Short mmCIF file of C-alpha atoms in Angstrom, two decimals:
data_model
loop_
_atom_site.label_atom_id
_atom_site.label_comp_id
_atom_site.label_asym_id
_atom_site.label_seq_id
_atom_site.Cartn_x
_atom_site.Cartn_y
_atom_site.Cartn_z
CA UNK A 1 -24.83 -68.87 65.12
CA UNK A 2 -28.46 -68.25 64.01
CA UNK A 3 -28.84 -71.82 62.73
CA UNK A 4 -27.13 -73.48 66.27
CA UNK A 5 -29.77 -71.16 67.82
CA UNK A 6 -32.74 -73.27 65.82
CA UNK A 7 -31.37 -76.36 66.39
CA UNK A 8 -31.08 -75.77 70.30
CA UNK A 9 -34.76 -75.89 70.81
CA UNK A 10 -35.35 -79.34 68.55
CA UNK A 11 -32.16 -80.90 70.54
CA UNK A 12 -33.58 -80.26 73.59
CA UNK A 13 -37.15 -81.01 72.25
CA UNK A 14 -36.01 -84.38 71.48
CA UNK A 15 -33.88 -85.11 74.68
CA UNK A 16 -37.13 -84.45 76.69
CA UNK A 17 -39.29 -87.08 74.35
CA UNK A 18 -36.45 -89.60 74.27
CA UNK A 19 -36.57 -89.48 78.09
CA UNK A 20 -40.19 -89.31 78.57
CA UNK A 21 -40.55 -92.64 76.14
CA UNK A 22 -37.60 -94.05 78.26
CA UNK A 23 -39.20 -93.45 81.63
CA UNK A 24 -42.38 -94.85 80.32
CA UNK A 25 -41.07 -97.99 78.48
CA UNK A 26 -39.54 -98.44 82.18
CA UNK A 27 -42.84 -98.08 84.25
CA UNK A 28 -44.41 -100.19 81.41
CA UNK A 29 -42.11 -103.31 82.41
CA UNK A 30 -42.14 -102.72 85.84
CA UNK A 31 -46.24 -102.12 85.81
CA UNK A 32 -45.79 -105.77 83.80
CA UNK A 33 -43.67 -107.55 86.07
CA UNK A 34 -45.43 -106.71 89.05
CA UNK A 35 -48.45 -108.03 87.54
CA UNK A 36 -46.50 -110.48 86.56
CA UNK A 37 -45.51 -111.15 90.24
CA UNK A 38 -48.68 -110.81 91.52
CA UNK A 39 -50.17 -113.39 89.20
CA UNK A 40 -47.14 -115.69 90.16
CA UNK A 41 -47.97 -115.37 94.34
CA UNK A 42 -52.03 -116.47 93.30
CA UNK A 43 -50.53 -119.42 91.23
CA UNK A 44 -48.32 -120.30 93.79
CA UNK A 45 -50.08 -119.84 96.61
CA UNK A 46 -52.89 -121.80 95.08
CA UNK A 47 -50.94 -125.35 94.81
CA UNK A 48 -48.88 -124.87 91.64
CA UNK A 49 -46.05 -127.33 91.40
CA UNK A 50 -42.53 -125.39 90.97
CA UNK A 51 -40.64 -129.02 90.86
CA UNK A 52 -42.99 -130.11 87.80
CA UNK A 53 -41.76 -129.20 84.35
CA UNK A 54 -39.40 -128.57 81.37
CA UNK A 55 -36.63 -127.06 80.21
CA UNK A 56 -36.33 -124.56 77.69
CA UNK A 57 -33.51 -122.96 76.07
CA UNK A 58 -33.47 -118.86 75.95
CA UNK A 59 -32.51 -116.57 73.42
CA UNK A 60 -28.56 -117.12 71.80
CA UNK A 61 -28.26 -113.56 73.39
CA UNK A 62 -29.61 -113.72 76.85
CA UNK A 63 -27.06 -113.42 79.13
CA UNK A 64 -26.98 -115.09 82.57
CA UNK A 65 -28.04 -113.76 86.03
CA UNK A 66 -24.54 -113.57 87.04
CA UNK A 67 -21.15 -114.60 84.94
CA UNK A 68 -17.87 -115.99 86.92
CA UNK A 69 -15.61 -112.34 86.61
CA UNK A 70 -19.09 -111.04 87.70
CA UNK A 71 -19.20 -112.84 91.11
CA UNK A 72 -15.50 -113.27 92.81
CA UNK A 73 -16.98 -115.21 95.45
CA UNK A 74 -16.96 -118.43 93.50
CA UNK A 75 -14.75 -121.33 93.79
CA UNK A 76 -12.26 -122.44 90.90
CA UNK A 77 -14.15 -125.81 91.38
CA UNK A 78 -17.00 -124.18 89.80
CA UNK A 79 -16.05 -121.63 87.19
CA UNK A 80 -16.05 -124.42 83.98
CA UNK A 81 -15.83 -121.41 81.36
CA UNK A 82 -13.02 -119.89 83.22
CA UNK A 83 -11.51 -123.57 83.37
CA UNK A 84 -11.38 -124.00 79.79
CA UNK A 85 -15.04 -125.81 79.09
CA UNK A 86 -15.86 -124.38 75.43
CA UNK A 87 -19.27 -124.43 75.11
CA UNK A 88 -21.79 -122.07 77.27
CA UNK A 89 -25.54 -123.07 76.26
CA UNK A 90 -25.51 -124.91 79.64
CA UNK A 91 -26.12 -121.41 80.98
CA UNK A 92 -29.22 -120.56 78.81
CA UNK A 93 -31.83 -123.08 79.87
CA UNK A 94 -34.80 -121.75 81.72
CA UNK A 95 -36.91 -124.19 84.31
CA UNK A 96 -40.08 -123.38 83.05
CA UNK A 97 -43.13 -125.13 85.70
CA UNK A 98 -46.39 -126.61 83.69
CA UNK A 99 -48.57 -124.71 85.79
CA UNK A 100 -46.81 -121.02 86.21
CA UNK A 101 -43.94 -119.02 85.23
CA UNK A 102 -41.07 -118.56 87.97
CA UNK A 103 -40.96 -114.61 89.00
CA UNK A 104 -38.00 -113.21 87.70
CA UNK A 105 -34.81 -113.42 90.50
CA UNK A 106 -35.19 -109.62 92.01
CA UNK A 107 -32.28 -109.62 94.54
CA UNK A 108 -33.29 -106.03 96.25
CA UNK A 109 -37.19 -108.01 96.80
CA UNK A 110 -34.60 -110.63 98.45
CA UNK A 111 -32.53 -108.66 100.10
CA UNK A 112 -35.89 -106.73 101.44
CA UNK A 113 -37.18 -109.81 103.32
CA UNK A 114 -34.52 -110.75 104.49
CA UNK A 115 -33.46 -107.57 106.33
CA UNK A 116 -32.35 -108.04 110.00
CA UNK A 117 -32.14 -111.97 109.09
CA UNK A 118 -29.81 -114.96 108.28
CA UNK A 119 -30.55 -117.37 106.03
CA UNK A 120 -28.45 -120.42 106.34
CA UNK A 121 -27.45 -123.64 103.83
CA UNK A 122 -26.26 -126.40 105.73
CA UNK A 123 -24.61 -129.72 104.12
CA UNK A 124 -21.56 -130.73 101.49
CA UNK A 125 -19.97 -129.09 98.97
CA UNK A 126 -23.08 -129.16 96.86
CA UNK A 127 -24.61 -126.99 99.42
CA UNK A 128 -21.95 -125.20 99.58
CA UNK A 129 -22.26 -124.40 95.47
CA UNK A 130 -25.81 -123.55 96.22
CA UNK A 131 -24.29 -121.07 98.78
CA UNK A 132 -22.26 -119.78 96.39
CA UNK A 133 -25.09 -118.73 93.47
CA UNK A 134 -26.96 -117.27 96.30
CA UNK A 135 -24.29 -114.84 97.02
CA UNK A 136 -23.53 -114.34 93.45
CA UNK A 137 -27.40 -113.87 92.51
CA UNK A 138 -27.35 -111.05 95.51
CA UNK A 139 -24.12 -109.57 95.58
CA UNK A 140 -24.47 -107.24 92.95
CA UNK A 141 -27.35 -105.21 94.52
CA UNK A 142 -25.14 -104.58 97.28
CA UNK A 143 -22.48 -101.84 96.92
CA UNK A 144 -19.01 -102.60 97.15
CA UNK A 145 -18.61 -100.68 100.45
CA UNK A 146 -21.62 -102.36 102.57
CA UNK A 147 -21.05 -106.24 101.87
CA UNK A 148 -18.66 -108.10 103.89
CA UNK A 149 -17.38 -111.72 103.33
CA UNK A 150 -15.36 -113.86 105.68
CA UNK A 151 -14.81 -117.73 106.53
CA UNK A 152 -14.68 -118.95 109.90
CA UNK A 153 -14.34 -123.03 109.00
CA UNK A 154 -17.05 -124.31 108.95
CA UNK A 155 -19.07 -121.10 107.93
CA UNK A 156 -18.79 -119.51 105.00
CA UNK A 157 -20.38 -115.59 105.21
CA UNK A 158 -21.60 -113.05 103.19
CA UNK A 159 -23.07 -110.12 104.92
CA UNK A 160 -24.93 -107.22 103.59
CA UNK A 161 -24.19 -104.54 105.90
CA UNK A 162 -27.21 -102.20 104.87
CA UNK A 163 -30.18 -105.01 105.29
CA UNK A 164 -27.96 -106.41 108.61
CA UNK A 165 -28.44 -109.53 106.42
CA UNK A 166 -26.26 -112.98 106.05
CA UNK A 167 -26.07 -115.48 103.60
CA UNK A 168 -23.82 -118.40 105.37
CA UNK A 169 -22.82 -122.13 104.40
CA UNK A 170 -22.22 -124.29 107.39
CA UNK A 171 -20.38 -127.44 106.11
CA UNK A 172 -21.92 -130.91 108.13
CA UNK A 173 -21.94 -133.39 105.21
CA UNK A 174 -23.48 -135.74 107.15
CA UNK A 175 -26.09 -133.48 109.07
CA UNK A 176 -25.04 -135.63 112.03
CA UNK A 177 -21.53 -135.90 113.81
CA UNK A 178 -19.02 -137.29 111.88
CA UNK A 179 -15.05 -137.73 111.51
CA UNK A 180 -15.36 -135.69 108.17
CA UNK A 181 -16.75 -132.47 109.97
CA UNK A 182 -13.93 -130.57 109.17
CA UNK A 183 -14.34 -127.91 106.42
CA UNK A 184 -10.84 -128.56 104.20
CA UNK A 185 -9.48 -131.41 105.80
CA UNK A 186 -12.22 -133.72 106.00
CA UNK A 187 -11.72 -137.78 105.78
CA UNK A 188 -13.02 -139.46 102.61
CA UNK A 189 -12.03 -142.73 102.89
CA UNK A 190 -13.12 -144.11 105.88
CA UNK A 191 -15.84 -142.54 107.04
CA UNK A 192 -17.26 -143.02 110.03
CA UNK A 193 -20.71 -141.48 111.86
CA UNK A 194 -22.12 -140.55 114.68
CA UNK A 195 -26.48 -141.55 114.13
CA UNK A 196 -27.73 -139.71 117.38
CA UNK A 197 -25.10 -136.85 118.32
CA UNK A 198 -25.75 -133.51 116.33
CA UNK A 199 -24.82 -130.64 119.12
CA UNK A 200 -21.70 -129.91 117.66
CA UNK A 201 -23.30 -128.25 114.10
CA UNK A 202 -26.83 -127.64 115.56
CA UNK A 203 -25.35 -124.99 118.30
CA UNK A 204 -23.98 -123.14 115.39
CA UNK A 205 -27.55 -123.35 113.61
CA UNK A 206 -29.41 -121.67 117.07
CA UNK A 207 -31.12 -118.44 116.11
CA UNK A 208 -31.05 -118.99 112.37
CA UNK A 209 -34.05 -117.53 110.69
CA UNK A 210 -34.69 -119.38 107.31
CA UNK A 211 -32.62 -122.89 107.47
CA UNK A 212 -31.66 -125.01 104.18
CA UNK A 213 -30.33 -128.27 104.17
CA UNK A 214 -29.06 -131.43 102.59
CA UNK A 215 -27.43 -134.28 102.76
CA UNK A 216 -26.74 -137.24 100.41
CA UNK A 217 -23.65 -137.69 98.24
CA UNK A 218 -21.48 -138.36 101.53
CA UNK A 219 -23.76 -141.61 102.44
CA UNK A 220 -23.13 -143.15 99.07
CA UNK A 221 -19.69 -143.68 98.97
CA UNK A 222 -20.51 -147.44 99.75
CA UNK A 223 -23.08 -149.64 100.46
CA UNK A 224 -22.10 -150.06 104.24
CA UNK A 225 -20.76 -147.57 106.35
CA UNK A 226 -19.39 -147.36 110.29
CA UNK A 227 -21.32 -145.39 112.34
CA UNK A 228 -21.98 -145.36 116.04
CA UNK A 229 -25.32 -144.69 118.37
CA UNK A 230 -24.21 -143.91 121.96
CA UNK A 231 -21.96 -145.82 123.79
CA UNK A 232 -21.55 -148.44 121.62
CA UNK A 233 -18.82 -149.86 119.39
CA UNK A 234 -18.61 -148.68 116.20
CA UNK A 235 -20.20 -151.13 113.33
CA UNK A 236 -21.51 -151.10 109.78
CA UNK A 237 -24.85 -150.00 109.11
CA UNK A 238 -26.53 -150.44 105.73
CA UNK A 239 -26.40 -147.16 104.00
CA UNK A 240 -30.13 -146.47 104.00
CA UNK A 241 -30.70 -147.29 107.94
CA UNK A 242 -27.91 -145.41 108.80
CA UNK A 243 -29.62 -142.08 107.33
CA UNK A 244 -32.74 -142.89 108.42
CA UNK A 245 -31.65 -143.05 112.12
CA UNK A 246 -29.37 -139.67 111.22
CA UNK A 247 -32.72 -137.97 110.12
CA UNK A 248 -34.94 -139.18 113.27
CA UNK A 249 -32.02 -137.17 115.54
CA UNK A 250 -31.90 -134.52 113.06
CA UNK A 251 -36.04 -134.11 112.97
CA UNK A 252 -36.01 -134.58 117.15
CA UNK A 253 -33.40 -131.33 117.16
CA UNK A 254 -35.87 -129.38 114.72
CA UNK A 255 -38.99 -130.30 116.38
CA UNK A 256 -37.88 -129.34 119.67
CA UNK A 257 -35.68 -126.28 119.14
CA UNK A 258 -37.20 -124.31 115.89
CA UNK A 259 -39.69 -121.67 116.35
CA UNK A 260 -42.34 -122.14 114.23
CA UNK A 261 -43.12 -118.37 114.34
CA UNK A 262 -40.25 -116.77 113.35
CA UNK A 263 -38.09 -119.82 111.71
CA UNK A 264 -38.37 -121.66 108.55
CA UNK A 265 -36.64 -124.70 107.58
CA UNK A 266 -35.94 -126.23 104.60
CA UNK A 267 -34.79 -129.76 103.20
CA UNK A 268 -33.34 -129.62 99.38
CA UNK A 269 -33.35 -133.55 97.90
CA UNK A 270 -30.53 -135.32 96.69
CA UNK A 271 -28.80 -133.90 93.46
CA UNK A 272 -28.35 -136.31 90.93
CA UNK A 273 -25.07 -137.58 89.74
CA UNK A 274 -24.60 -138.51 85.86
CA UNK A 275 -21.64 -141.24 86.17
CA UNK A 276 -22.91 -143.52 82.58
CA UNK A 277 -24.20 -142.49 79.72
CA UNK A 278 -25.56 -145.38 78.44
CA UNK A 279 -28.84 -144.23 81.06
CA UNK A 280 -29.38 -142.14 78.31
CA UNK A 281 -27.78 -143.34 75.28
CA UNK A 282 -27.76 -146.84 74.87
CA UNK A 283 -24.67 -148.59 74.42
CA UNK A 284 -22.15 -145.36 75.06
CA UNK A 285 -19.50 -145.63 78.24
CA UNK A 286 -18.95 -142.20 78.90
CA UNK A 287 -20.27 -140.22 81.19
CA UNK A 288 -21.30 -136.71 81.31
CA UNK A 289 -18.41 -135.01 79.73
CA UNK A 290 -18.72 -133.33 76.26
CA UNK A 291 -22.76 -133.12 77.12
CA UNK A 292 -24.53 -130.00 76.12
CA UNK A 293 -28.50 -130.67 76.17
CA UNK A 294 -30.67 -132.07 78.76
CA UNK A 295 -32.54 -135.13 78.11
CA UNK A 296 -35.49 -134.98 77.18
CA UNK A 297 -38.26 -137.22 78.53
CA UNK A 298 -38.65 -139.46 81.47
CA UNK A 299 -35.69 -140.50 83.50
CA UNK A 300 -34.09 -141.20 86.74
CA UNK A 301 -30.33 -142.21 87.35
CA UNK A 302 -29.27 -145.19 88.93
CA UNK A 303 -27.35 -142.65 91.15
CA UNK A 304 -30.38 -141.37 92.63
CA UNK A 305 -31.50 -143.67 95.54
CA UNK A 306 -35.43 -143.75 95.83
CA UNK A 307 -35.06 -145.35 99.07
CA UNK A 308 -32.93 -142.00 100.35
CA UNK A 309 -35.82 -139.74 98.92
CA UNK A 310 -38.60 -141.76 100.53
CA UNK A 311 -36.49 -141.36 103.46
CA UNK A 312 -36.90 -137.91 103.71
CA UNK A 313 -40.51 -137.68 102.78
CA UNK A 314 -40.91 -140.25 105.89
CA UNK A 315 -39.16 -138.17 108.36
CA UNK A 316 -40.46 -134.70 107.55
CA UNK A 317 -44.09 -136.34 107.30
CA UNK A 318 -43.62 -136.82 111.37
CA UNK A 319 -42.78 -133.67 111.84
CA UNK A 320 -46.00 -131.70 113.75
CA UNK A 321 -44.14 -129.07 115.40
CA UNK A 322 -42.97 -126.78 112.32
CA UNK A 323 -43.38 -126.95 108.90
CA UNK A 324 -40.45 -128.57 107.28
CA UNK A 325 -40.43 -127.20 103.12
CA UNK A 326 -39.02 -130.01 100.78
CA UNK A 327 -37.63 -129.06 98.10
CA UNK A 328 -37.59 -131.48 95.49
CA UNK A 329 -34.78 -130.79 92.76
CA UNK A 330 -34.08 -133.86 91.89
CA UNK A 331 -36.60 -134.95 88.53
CA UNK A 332 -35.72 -131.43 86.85
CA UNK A 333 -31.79 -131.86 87.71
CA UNK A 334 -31.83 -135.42 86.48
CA UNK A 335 -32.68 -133.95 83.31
CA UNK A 336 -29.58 -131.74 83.62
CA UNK A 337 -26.55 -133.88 82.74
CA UNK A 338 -25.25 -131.06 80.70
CA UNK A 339 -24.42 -129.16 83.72
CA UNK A 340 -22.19 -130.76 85.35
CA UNK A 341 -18.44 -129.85 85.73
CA UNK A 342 -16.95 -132.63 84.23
CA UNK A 343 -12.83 -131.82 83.41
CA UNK A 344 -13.39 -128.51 83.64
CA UNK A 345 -12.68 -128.31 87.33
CA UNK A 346 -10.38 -128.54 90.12
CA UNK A 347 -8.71 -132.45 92.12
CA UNK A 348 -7.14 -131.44 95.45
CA UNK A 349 -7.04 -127.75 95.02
CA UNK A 350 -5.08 -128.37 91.81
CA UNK A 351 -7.07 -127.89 88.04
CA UNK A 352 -6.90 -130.29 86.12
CA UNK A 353 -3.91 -130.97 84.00
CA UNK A 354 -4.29 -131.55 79.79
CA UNK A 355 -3.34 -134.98 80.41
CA UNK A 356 -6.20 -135.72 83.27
CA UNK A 357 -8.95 -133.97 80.37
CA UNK A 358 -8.04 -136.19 78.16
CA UNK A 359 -9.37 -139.22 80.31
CA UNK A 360 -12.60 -137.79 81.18
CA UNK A 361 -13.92 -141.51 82.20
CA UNK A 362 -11.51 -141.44 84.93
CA UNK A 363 -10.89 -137.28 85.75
CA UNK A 364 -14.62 -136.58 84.52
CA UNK A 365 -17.03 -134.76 88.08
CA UNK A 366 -20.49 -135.40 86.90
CA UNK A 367 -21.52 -135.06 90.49
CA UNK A 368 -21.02 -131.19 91.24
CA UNK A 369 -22.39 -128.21 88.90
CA UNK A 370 -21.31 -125.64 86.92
CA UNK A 371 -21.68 -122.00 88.17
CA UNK A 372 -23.60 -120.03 86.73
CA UNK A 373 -25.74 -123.15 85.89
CA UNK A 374 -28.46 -125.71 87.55
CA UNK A 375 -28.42 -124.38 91.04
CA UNK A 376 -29.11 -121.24 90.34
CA UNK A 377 -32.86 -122.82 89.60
CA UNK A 378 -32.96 -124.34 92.88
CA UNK A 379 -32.24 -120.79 94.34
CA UNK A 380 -34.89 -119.29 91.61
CA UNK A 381 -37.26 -122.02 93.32
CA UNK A 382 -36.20 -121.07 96.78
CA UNK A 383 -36.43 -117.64 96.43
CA UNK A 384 -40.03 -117.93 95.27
CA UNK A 385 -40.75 -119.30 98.71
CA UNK A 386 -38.91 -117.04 100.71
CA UNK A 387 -40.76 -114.29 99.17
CA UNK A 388 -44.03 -115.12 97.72
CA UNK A 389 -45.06 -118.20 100.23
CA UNK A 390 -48.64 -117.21 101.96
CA UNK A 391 -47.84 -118.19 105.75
CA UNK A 392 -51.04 -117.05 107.13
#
């Protein structure tokens, strides 16, 4: 009894230290990271370019933001190590900008400014995978009881009840009208567009406090495609006129309906596809299936169309009204061709079967992304405006 009685003291002795060091090991990182921060917002704020840099692979042990049985909002299409892909470093590579260090993803900072808000992505199924790391790089700061999630085709919504906050996809693949506007049941084939008529989605977009949108892998199925201005009959248009004229109704709507006081919009670039290998090793025919590193160096995919991209620098440089945010993704993803799905996903709803994997030149998607994965740097980058962008 005596010697319990001489131990009690040193137990509780060292129970007080090991929570003092705790407590101060704590403030130490967070006195760190918020210098951290702050030395990010001067960077930032002071020109440095987030869509500039390289990739680099983090420690075998890091885990990612989020994992797939961590988030259940995400798609099957999406969940490659739940769909059999083996490997996982595609998870562990870090956008690091030359000129600054991306703040770490702090979804309660997030979830702070965007209180009493709605922040909206608005495109394809690629924005709709950026939707989806949103949600999963939020969700968990949210308790169980106080988020919401519903669909309403075409929105997609996650709502966290305690900031009166939403996080919603709108699908419009074409940002225009079009006879594919419908969320699960959309035509693929023959596709057909509507250049000046964009009431039906932008109605839905009315109010909507911080805007994000994109549109490309729908206009290049082909190298023509039907469309129709007005009245007139329906015709083919050469891919890259078409979206030009789609952008000059979609700029007239944001010019003359956004506020530039209380609204920001954004415009993400295309997101490169990585169909042939041989862009990046000469003289292979696959495609992006069994790749696990990015490539290193210079290079741009015949899949990404300059002619698109200068498209959208063109019609966002007429813009005077508000300021329209492009956000270029496109260099640091083409680097990315490890990321993709490849036969590790979903065909019509269905996963695919062993016999489909084993033709990954035909069953191979090098088009969408793994989750978690690339676009959960595009929502790293986007985050870092919502939250550190000087407006004044």
């Amino acid at each position: 009894m005596r010697s319990t009685l001489t131990l009690l003291p040193l137990l509780l002795c060292s129970i007080f230290l090991f929570r003092t060091l705790k407590t101060a090991i704590k403030l130490s990182s967070s006195s760190h990271q918020t210098q951290h921060n702050k030395e990010f917002s001067i960077s930032f704020n002071n020109g440095c370019n987030l869509f500039q840099g390289k990739w680099l692979l983090e420690h075998p042990s890091s885990s990612p933001l989020y994992t797939e049985q961590s988030c259940p909002y995400l798609t099957k299409q999406v969940t490659c190590r739940t769909n059999g892909r083996p490997d996982f470093l595609y998870q562990k590579w870090r956008w690091k900008p030359y000129g600054c260090t991306l703040p770490p993803f702090d979804a309660f900072m997030l979830l702070h400014s965007l209180r009493n808000k709605r922040l909206m992505f608005v495109g394809d199924s690629i924005q709709r995978t950026q939707w989806e790391s949103m949600v999963c790089l939020l969700q968990s700061a949210v308790p169980d009881g106080n988020k919401l999630f519903y669909k309403k085709p075409p929105r997609k919504v996650f709502f966290a009840k305690d900031y009166n906050a939403s996080i919603e996809f709108y699908w419009a693949p074409f940002l225009v009208e079009s006879n594919s506007d419908h969320a699960t049941k959309h035509r693929v084939q023959k596709r057909m567009v509507r250049l000046d008529s964009i009431s039906n989605h932008s109605r839905q977009w009315q109010g909507v406090d911080h805007l994000v949108f994109e549109s490309y892998v729908w206009w290049m199925y082909q190298p023509l495609i039907n469309a129709t201005i007005g009245s007139e009959e329906i015709r083919e248009y050469a891919v890259p006129t078409a979206y030009r004229l789609a952008l000059k109704t979609w700029t007239d709507w944001v010019e003359s309906t956004l506020n530039p006081q209380t609204q920001k919009a954004f415009f993400m670039t295309l997101s490169p596809t990585h169909l042939w290998s041989w862009e990046w090793r000469r003289g292979s025919e696959g495609n992006c299936h069994n790749e696990t590193y990015p490539i290193k160096g210079p290079f741009w995919g015949a899949g990404s169309s300059l002619e698109v991209m200068g498209a959208v620098k063109d019609a966002i440089s007429r813009i005077k009204m508000i300021n329209v945010t492009i956000l270029n993704i496109t260099q640091l993803s083409e680097f990315r061709k490890d990321g993709h799905t490849s036969v590790f996903t979903e065909r019509r709803g269905k996963l695919l079967t062993r016999e489909q994997r084993s033709e990954p030149n035909v069953y191979a998607d090098c088009i969408h992304w793994c989750l978690p994965g690339v676009p959960d740097t595009w929502n790293e980058i986007l985050y870092a405006y919502l939250v550190y962008q000087n407006t004044d």
